[in-house]
Structure formats: C-alpha cells, structure tokens
Coordinates of C-alpha atoms and ligand atoms in Angstrom, one line a residue:
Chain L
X1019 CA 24.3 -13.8 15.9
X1020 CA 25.3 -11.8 18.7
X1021 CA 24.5 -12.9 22.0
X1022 CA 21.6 -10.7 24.6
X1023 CA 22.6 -10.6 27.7
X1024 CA 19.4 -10.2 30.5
X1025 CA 20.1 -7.3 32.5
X1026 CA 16.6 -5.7 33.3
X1027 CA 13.7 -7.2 32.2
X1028 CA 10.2 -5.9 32.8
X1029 CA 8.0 -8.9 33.8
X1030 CA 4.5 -7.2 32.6
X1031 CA 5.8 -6.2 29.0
X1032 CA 4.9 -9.4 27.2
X1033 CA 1.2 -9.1 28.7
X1034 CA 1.1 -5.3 27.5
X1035 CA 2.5 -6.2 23.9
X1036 CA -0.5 -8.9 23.8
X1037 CA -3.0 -6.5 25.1
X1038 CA -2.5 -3.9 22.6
X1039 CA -1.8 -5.8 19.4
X1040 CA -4.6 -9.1 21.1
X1041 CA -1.2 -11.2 19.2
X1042 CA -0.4 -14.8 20.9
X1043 CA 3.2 -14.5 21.8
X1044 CA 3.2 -18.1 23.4
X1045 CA 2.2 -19.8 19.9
X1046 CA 5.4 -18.8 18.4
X1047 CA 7.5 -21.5 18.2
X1048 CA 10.7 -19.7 16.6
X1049 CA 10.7 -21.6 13.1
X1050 CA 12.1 -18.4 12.0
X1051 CA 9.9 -18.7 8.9
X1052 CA 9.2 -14.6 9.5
X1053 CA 12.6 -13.3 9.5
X1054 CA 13.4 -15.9 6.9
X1055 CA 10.7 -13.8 4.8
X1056 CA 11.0 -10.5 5.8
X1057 CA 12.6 -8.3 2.7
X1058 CA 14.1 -6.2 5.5
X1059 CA 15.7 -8.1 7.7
X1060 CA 18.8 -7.7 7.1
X1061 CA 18.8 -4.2 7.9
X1062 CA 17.1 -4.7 11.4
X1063 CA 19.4 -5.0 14.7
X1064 CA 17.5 -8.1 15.9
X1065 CA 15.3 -10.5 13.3
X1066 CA 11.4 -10.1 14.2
X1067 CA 11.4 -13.7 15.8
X1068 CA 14.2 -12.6 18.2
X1069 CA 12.2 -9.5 19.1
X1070 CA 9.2 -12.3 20.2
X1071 CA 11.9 -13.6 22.1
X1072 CA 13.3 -10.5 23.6
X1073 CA 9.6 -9.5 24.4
X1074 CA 8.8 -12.8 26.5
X1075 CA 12.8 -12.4 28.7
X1076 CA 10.8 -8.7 29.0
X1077 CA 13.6 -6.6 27.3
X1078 CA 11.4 -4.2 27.2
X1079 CA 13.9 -0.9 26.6
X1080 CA 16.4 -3.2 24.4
X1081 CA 12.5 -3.9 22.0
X1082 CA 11.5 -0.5 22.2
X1083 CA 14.6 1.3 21.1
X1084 CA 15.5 -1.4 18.4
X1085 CA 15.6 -0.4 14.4
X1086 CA 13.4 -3.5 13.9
X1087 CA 10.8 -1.7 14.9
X1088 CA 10.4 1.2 12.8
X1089 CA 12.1 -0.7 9.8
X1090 CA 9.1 -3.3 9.5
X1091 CA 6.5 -1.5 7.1
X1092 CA 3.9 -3.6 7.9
X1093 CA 3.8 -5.8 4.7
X1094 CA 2.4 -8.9 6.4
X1095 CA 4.8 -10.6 4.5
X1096 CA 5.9 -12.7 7.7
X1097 CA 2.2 -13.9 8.5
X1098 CA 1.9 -15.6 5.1
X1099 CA 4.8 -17.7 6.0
X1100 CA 4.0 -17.9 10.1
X1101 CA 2.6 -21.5 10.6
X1102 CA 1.1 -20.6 14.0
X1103 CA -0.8 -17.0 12.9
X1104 CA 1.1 -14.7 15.3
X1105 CA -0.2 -11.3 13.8
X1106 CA 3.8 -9.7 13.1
X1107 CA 2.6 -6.5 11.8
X1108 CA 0.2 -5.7 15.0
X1109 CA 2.6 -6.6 17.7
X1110 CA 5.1 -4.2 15.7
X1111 CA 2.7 -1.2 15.4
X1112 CA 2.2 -2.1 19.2
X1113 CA 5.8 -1.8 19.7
X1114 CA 5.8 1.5 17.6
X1115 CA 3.2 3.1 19.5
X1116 CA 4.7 2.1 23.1
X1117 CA 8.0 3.7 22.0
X1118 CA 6.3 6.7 21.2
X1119 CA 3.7 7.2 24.2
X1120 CA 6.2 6.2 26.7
X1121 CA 9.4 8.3 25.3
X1122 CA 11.8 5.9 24.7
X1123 CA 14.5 6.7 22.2
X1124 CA 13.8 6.1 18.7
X1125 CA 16.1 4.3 16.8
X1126 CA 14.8 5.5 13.3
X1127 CA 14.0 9.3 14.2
X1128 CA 13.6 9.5 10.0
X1129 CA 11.1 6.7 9.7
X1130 CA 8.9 8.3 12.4
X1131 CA 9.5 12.1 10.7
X1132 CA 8.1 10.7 8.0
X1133 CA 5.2 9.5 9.0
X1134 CA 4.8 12.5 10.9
X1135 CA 4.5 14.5 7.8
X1136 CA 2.3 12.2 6.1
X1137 CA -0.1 12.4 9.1
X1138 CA 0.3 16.3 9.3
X1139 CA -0.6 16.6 5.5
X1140 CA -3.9 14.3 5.8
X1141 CA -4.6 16.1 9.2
X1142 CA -4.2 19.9 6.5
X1143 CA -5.4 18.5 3.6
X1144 CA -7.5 14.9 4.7
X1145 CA -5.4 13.2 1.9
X1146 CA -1.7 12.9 1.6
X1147 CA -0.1 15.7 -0.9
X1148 CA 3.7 14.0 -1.8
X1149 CA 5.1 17.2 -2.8
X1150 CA 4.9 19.2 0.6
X1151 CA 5.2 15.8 2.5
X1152 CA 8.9 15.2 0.9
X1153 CA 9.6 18.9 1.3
X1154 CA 8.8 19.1 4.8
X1155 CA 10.4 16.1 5.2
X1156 CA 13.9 16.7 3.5
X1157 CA 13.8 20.3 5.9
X1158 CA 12.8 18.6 9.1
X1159 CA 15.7 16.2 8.2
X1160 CA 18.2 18.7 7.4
X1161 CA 18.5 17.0 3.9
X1162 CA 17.6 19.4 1.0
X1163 CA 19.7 17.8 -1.4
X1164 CA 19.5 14.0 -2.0
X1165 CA 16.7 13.1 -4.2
X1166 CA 16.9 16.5 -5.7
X1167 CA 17.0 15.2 -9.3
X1168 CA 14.5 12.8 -9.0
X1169 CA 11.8 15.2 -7.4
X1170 CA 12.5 17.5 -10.5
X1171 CA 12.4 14.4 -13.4
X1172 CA 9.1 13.7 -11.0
X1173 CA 7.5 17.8 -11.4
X1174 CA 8.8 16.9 -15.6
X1175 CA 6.3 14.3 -15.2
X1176 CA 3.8 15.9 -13.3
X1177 CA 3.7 12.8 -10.9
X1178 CA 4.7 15.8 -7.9
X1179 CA 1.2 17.8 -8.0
X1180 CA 1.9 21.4 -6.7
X1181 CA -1.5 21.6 -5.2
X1182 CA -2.7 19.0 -3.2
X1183 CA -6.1 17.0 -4.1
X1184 CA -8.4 18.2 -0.9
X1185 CA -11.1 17.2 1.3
X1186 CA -14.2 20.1 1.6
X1187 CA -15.1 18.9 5.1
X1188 CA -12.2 20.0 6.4
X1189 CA -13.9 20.1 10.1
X1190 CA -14.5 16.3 9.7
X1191 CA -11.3 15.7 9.3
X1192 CA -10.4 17.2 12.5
X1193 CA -12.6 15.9 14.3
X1194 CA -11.5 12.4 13.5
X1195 CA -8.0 14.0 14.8
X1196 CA -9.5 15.2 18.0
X1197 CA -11.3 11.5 18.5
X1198 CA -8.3 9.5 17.9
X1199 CA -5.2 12.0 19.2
X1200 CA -3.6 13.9 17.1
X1201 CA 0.3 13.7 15.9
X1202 CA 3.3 11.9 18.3
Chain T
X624 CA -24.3 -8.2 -7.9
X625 CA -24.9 -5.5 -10.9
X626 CA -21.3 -4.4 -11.9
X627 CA -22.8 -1.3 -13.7
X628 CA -23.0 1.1 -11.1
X629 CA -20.1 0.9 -8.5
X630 CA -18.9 3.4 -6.1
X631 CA -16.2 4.2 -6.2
X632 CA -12.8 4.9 -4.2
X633 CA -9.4 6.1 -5.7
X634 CA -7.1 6.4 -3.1
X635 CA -4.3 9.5 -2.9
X636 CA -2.1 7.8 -5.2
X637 CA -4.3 7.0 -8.2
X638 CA -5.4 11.3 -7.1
X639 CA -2.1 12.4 -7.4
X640 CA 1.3 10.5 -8.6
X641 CA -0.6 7.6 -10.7
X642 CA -3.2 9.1 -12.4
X643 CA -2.5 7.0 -15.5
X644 CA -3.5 3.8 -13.3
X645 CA -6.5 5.8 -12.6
X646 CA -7.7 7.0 -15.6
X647 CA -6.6 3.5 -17.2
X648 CA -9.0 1.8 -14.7
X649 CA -12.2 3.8 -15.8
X650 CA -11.2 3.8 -19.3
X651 CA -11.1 -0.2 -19.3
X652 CA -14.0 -0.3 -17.1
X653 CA -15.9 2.0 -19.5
X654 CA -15.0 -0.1 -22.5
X655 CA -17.7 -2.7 -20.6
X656 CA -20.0 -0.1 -19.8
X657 CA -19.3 0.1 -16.2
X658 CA -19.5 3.2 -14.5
X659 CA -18.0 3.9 -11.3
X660 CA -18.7 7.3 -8.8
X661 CA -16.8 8.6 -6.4
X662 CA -17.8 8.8 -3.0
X663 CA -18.2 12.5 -2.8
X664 CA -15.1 14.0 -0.8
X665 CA -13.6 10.5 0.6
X666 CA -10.9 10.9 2.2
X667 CA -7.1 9.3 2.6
X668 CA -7.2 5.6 3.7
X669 CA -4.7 6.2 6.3
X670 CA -1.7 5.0 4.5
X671 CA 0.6 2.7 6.4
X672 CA 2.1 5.8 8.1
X673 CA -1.1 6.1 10.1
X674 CA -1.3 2.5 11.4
X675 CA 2.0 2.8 12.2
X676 CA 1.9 5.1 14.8
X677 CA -1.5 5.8 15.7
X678 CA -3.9 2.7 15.1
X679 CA -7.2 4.7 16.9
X680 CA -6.5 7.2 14.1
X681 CA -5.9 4.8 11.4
X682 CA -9.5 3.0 12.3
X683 CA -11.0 6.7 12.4
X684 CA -10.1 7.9 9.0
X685 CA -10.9 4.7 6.9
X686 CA -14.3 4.5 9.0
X687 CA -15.0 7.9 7.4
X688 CA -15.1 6.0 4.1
X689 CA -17.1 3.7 5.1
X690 CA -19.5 5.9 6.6
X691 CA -20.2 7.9 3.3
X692 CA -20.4 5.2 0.9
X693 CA -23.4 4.6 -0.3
X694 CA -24.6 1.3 1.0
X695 CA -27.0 -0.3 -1.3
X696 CA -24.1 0.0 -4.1
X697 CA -20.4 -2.5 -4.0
X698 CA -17.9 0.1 -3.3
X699 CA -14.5 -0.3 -6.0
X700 CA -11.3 -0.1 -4.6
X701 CA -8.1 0.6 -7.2
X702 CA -5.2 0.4 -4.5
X703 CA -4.5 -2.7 -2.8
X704 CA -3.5 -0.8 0.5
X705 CA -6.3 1.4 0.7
X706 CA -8.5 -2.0 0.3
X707 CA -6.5 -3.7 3.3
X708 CA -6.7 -0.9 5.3
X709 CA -10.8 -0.2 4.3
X710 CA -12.0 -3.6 5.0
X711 CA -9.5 -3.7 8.1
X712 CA -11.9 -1.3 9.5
X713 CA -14.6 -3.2 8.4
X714 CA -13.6 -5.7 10.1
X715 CA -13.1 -3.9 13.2
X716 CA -16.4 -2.5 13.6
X717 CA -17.6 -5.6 12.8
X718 CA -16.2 -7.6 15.4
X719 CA -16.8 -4.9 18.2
X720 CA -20.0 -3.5 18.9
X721 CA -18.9 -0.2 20.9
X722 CA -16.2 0.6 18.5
X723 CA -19.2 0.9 15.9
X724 CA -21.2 2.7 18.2
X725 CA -18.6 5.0 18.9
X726 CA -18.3 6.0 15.0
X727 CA -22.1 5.6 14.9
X728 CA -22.5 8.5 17.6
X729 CA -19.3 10.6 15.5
X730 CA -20.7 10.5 12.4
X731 CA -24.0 10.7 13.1
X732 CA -25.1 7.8 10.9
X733 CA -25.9 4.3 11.2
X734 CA -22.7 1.7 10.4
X735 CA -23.7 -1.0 7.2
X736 CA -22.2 -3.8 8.4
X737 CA -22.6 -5.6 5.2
X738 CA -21.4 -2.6 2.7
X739 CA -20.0 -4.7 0.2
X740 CA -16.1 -3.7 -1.1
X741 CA -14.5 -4.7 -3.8
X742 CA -11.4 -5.3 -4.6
X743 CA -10.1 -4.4 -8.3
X744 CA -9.1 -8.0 -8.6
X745 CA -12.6 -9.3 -7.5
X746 CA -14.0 -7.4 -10.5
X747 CA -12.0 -8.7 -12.9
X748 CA -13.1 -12.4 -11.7
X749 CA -16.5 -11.7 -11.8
X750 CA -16.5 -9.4 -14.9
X751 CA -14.5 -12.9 -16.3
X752 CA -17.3 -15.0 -14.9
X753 CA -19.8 -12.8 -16.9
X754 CA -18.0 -13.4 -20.2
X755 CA -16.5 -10.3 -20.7
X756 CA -13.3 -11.1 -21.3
X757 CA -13.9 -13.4 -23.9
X758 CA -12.7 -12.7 -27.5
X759 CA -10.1 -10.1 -26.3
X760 CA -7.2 -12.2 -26.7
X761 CA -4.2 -11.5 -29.5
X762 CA -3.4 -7.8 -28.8
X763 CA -0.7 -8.6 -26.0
X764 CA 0.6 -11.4 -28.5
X765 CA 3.9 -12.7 -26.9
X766 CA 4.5 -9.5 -25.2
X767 CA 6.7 -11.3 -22.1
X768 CA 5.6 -9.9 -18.7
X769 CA 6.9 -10.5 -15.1
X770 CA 3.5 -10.3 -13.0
X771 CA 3.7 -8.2 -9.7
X772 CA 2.0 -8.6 -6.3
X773 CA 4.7 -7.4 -3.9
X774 CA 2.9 -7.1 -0.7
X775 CA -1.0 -7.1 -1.6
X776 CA -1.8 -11.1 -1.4
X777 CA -0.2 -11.1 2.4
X778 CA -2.5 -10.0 4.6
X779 CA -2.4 -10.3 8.5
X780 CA -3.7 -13.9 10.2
X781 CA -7.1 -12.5 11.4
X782 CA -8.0 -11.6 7.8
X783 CA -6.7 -15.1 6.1
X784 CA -9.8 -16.4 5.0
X785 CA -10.2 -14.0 2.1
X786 CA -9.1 -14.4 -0.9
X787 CA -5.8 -13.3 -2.4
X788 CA -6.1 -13.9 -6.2
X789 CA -3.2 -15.5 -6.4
X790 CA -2.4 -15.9 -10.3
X791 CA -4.8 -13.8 -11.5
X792 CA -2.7 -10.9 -13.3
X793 CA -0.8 -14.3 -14.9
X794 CA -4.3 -15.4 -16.0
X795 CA -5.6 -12.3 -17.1
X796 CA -2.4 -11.6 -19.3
X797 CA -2.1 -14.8 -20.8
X798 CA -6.0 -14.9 -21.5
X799 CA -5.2 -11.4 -23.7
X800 CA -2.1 -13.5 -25.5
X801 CA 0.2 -12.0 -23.0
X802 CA 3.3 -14.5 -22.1
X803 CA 3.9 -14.0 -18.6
X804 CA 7.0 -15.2 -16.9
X805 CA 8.3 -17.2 -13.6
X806 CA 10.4 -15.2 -11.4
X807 CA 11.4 -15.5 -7.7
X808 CA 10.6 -11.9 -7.2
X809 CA 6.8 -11.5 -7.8
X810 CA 6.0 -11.6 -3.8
X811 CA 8.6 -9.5 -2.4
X812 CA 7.4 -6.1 -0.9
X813 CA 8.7 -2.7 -2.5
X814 CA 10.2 -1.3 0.4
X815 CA 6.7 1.3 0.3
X816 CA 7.5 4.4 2.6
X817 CA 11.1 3.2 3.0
X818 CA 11.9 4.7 -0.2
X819 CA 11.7 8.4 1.0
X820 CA 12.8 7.5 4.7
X821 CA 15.5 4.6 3.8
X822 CA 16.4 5.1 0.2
X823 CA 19.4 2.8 0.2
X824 CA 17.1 0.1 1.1
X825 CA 14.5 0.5 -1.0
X826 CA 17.1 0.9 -3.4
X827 CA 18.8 -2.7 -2.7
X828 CA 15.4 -4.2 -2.5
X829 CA 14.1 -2.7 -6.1
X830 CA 17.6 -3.2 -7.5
X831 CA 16.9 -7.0 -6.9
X832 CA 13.4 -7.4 -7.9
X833 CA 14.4 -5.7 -11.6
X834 CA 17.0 -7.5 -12.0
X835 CA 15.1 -10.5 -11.2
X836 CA 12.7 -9.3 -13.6
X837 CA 15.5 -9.0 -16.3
X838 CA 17.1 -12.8 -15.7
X839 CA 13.5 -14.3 -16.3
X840 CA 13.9 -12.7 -19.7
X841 CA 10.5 -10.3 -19.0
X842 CA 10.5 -7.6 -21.1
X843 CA 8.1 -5.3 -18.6
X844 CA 6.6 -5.7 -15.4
X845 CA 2.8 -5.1 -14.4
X846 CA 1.9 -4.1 -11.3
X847 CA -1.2 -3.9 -9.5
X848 CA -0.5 -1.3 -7.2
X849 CA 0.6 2.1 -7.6
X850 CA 3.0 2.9 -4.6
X851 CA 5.4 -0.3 -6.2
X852 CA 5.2 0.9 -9.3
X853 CA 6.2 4.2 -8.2
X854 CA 9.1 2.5 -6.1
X855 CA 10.4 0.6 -8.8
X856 CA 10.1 3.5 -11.3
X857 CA 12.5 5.7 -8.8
X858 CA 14.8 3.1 -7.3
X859 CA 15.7 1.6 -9.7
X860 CA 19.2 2.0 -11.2
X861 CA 19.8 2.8 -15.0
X862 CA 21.2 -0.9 -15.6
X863 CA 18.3 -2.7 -14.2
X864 CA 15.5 -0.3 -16.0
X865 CA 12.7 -1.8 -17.6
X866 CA 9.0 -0.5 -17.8
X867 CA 6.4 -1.1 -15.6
X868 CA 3.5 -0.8 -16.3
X869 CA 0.0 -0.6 -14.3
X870 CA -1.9 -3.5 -14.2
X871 CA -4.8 -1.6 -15.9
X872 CA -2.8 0.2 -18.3
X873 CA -2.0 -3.3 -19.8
X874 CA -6.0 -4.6 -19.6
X875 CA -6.7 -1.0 -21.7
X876 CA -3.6 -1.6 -24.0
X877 CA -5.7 -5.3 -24.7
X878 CA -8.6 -3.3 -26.5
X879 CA -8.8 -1.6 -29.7
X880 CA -7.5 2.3 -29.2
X881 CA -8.6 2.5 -25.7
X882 CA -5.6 4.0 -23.9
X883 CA -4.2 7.5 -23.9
X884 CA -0.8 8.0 -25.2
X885 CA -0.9 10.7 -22.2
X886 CA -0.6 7.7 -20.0
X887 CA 2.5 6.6 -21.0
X888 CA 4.5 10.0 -20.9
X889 CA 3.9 10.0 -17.2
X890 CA 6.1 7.0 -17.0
X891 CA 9.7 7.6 -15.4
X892 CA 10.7 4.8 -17.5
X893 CA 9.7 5.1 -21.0
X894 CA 7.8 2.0 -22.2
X895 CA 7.2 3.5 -25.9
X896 CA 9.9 1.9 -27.3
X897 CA 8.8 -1.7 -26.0
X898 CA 5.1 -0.5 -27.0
X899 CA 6.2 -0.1 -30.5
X900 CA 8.0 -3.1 -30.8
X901 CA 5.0 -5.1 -30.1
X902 CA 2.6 -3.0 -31.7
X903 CA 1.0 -1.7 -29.1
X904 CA 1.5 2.2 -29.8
X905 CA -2.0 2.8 -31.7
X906 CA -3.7 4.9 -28.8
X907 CA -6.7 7.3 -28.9
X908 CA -6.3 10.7 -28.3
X909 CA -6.2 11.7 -24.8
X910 CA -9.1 12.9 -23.3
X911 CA -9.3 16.4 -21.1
X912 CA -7.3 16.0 -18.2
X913 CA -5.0 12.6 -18.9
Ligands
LIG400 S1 7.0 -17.7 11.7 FE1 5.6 -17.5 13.5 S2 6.1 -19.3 14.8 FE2 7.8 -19.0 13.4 S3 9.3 -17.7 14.5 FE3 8.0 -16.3 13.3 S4 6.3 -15.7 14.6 FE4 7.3 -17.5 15.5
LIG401 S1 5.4 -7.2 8.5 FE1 7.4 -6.3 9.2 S2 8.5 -8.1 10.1 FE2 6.8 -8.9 8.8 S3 7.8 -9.2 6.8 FE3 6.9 -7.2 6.7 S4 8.5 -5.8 7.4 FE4 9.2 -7.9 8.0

C-alpha cells in the first residue's frame, strides 16, 4: 500500500464526519474486517478503514476527493463484518454530502450524474422511470453508445417502460423537495 | 396479526422493470387468499441514489409512505431496499421527536409510531407458522438452486437487532422439494447503481457470483430482490449465463398452474428450457396485463 504523507490536515473534520453521520470513529480499531468485505474495494483509491484513518490525521481534501467515496453503494456489507458497529455506510453518505455542499472535486463525476438523474426523475415523476433516467444519463455523460444493445434486448422485453409509472400528487412531491433541498 | 388484508407497497422496480416478481408475488399470495392493496399513489422509497447524496431528502420521501399507509393494517413490502430504507425512516422518527413533528406539521397528519411493516420474508415465516406451506412439497423436485441475498440481510449497526432471515429462501426451497446449493457467493452485493455508472465493475462483480453459481453445480439462481436480479440478468457474460429467477416466481412455480408463462418471457435469460427439463412449464394463461 502506498504510503500518505500529512501535509494539511484539518483538525475539526473528524468531529464534523461524527456529527453528521452520529458514527464513532474512535471505536474502530482497524481489523480491516470492512475492506476485507467490501465487494468494491479493490476499485477504491484508499480501503474504507484507511479512510477512518485518513479522517482522524484530518485529511480532509485527500477524503473528500477520494473514489472510495462515491464507489461505496451503501450495501452495509462492512457493518455485518465490523466487530465494533462503526455505521460504514453513514459516515460515507456523510462524506458524499460534504464533498458536494462544500465543492470539492468529485472523483466519480458519473456516479454523482447518476444519481442526479434518478433524483430529477422522482423529483418529475415521484418514482424513478429507468428509461429517461439512462437516457439523460448516457447524454449528460456524452456516452450514447455503450449499452446501446442492451437497452434495446431490454425495450424487446418490455423491462424499459416508455412511460413512466406516476405519482397524482405531484405538488406533494415537491414539496418534500422544497423541505429537504432540492438537487446538488 | 390477520395476513388477509395487507397493504401494500411495490416499489419502482416491481412498477416498472420487474413486473413478473410483482405479479408473481400477488399471484402466490392469492393462491392463500391473501389480498394485498396498494397504498393509493405511494411514492419512490428514495432508492440508494437519494441517501447518497441528500439524506434530509431521502427521510422526506419514505416518510411520505409512511404517512399514507393506513395504520390499523401491516404494510407488505416486496423489495428489500425499499424495506431498509421504509423502516429507516421509521426508525428515524421514532427516535427523534421534532423530526416527527416536523413531518407531522408537513403532512398534516399524525405519525403511527407503531405502523407495522413487513417484510416479504416475514410473511412467508408467519404464513409457515400458520401451516400454509404444508403439503406443497414435490413440484420443485431436485430442481438445484443457488439461493441469493446479496446485500438485503446487512443492514447498518443501529438497525442489528432485527432480523435478517438468514436461510430462509434455502428453507423455503427445500420445504417445496427444491435442492438448494452451497456457494461462497450468496452474500456478495450486485454492484446495484454501479451497473449503469460503473459497468465494468458491476460486470467483474456479476461475472463472479455466476460463475460461482455454475462451480456449485446450481442449475438457476433465486433472488429475492429485483435490482440483483436485474444486475445479474445484464452483466452477465454469455459464458457464465444461467436463469434467475425471482424468489416469488419460484414459490408460484411450487403450486399447481399458478404462474404466467408471460412471466418468464420477460426474462433476459430464458429459463424455459431449464423449466421444461424439470417439468415445470405447465402455466395458466396469463392474465390482463402480465
Ligand atoms: S471492521 Fe470496524 S473496527 Fe475493523 S477496521 Fe473496519 S470500521 Fe474499523
Ligand atoms: S457499505 Fe460501502 S464500504 Fe461498506 S461494504 Fe458496502 S460498498 Fe463497501
């Protein structure tokens, strides 16, 4: 593993991390029993454990624009195996959200377009409609072509509804938008 | 608990892209007489997308749910994530009197704390308790199936005093002469959203668990959730194919002509052949809209 060197910390970022995700960063005792579970972590830059780490030296810009962070899907996976309940998945969405409010640079500017255009389609539609969330997708990603086959075999099958399945109280739905902020 | 009259929440996928696990569901269900509604014009769960970037927003759309299910009636869940994100923000209100005051004041509407939700799992365990299940046995007969879970028996620490059912498509299968296999595999998440944002991922990740599938000699794999089985249908390679089925698709298949041959056609990866090897082809006809 390649070595972090300490150049900047930020001395109130673990205390922030804990606030928003209420996640015990002191009970992790780096087992590694989470990364050692995690189905993705071999894609991330740093293993989850090493982001606990990086979070108590208060990396803070090295966390926030890391590919961990928008790689983990949230599958809880690592909490099954975590002897000492640190809640993975929260301090991640934590993460997530910090990165977005406080414009740092996102490492997986896909991931986060997608789940732009899922949030968009429940914000039109109140449920998610797959169809114009992969198209909007593929054209906010520039990338028309790959998956092309599939998304046709999926029309043959008619598991790609043209018209989405929709909420009447559309002005509920908004509503809920304007209480909780809308789209990052 | 009665288990006749549920309400009833479907979830986008089992909408939209798996309505086979949906209509499978009430078609099983209905076999026992149990009817389930719909809470009138629920809404999406959230989805991990949600959560992921914008947790107030997450909290807000589930609690919409909750608001408008009725609450004097156990409220049936079919996906696995919408459940964990549902009784998530159960749990939230719960544990935080202003945040339920909060939704109280949006929506206008008292919060039930104790509105009772049920997972599909927990149904089958009760209906089991009841008898039900009995005398079903012999239709699966030594049809070999890998069970499953991928990510729906983790769930995060604050929420692991509930039960995960653990065993219980294994159970099930076997008690309707199924033969269900080991296999290293039955845990390991489906890469969900990652499959449209990270395909080559997703791709890796499905590759493995199909393959896994095929060493433990499993002829299909049942799944209990219909964003994996959508996963594994699409990422997965022409070498490693072999049908999935939903988890209720199999539990319909048990009974005499209950499932639609409709069902099945919807399937990326056709499962007729392995249906006809084991006998398993004699369907009803569909009914409007399967
Ligand atoms: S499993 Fe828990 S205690 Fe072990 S390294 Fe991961 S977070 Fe820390
Ligand atoms: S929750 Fe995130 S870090 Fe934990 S196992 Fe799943 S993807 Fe990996």
């Amino acid at each position: 593993m390649d070595t972090i060197e300490i150049i900047e910390t930020s001395g109130d970022f673990a205390k922030q991390v804990e606030k928003l995700s209420h996640a015990n960063l002191n009970r992790c005792w780096h087992c590694l029993a989470c990364s050692g579970g995690c189905p993705f972590a071999e894609d991330m830059d740093f293993l989850p454990n090493v982001i606990i780490r990086m979070i108590q030296f208060g990396l803070k810009e090295k966390v926030l624009k890391s590919s961990t962070i928008w790689l983990c899907v949230g599958c809880n996976t690592c909490s099954m195996e975590c002897p000492n309940a640190v809640d993975m998945a929260a301090i991640m969405d934590s993460l997530r959200q910090m990165a977005i409010l406080e414009h740092y640079l996102i490492a997986e500017p896909g991931i986060l377009s997608f789940h732009n255009s899922v949030i968009n389609s429940i914000f039109r539609h109140g449920r998610t409609h797959k169809l114009e969330i992969m198209m909007k997708y593929k054209i906010a990603e520039k990338d028309l072509f790959s998956d092309f086959n599939l998304g046709l075999k999926m029309l043959a099958k008619k598991k790609l509804d043209l018209l989405p399945s929709k909420v009447k109280d559309k002005k509920g739905i908004k509503s809920l938008f304007n209480l909780s902020g809308g789209i990052s | 608990m009665t288990l006749k009259d549920l309400s009833y929440f479907p979830g986008c996928s089992l909408a939209t892209t798996a309505k086979e696990n949906n209509a499978s569901l009430k078609s099983f269900l209905a076999h026992f007489d149990i009817t389930v509604s719909e809470i009138d014009d629920w809404n999406c769960c959230g989805s991990s997308s949600t959560h992921s970037v914008n947790k107030k927003l997450a909290l807000s759309l589930a609690a919409r749910n909750l608001f408008l299910a009725p609450p004097d009636k156990p409220l049936l869940i079919a996906c696995p994530g919408c459940y964990l994100r549902l009784s998530h923000a159960k749990m939230e209100l719960n544990d935080s009197k202003e945040k339920a005051k909060e939704y109280e004041d949006h929506f206008k509407k008292p919060f039930h704390k104790d509105i009772q939700l049920l997972h599909f799992f927990e149904l089958l365990v009760k209906m089991n308790g009841k008898g039900l299940l009995k005398g079903l046995g012999g239709r699966l007969k030594g049809l070999k199936i890998a069970p499953y879970y991928g990510c729906m028996l983790a769930r995060p620490p604050k929420m692991n005093k509930q039960k995960n059912h653990y065993g219980l498509i294994e159970k099930t299968m076997a008690a309707l002469g199924g033969d269900p296999v080991q296999w290293p595999f039955l845990s390991t998440c489906c890469g969900t959203f990652l499959s449209v944002s990270k395909p080559g991922i997703s791709e890796k990740l499905v590759n493995r668990i199909m393959q896994g599938a095929i060493k433990s000699g499993a002829e299909c794999i049942v799944t209990a959730c219909a964003m994996c089985h959508l996963n594994l249908e699409i990422r997965c390679r022409p070498e490693n194919r072999l049908p999935v089925f939903h988890f209720s698709e199999v539990l319909s298949l048990a009974l005499e002509k209950n499932a639609s041959k409709n069902w099945f056609k919807r399937h990326l990866i056709n499962p007729e052949p392995l249906m006809e090897k084991r006998q398993l082809i004699l369907c009803r006809a569909p009914i409007k809209g399967e």
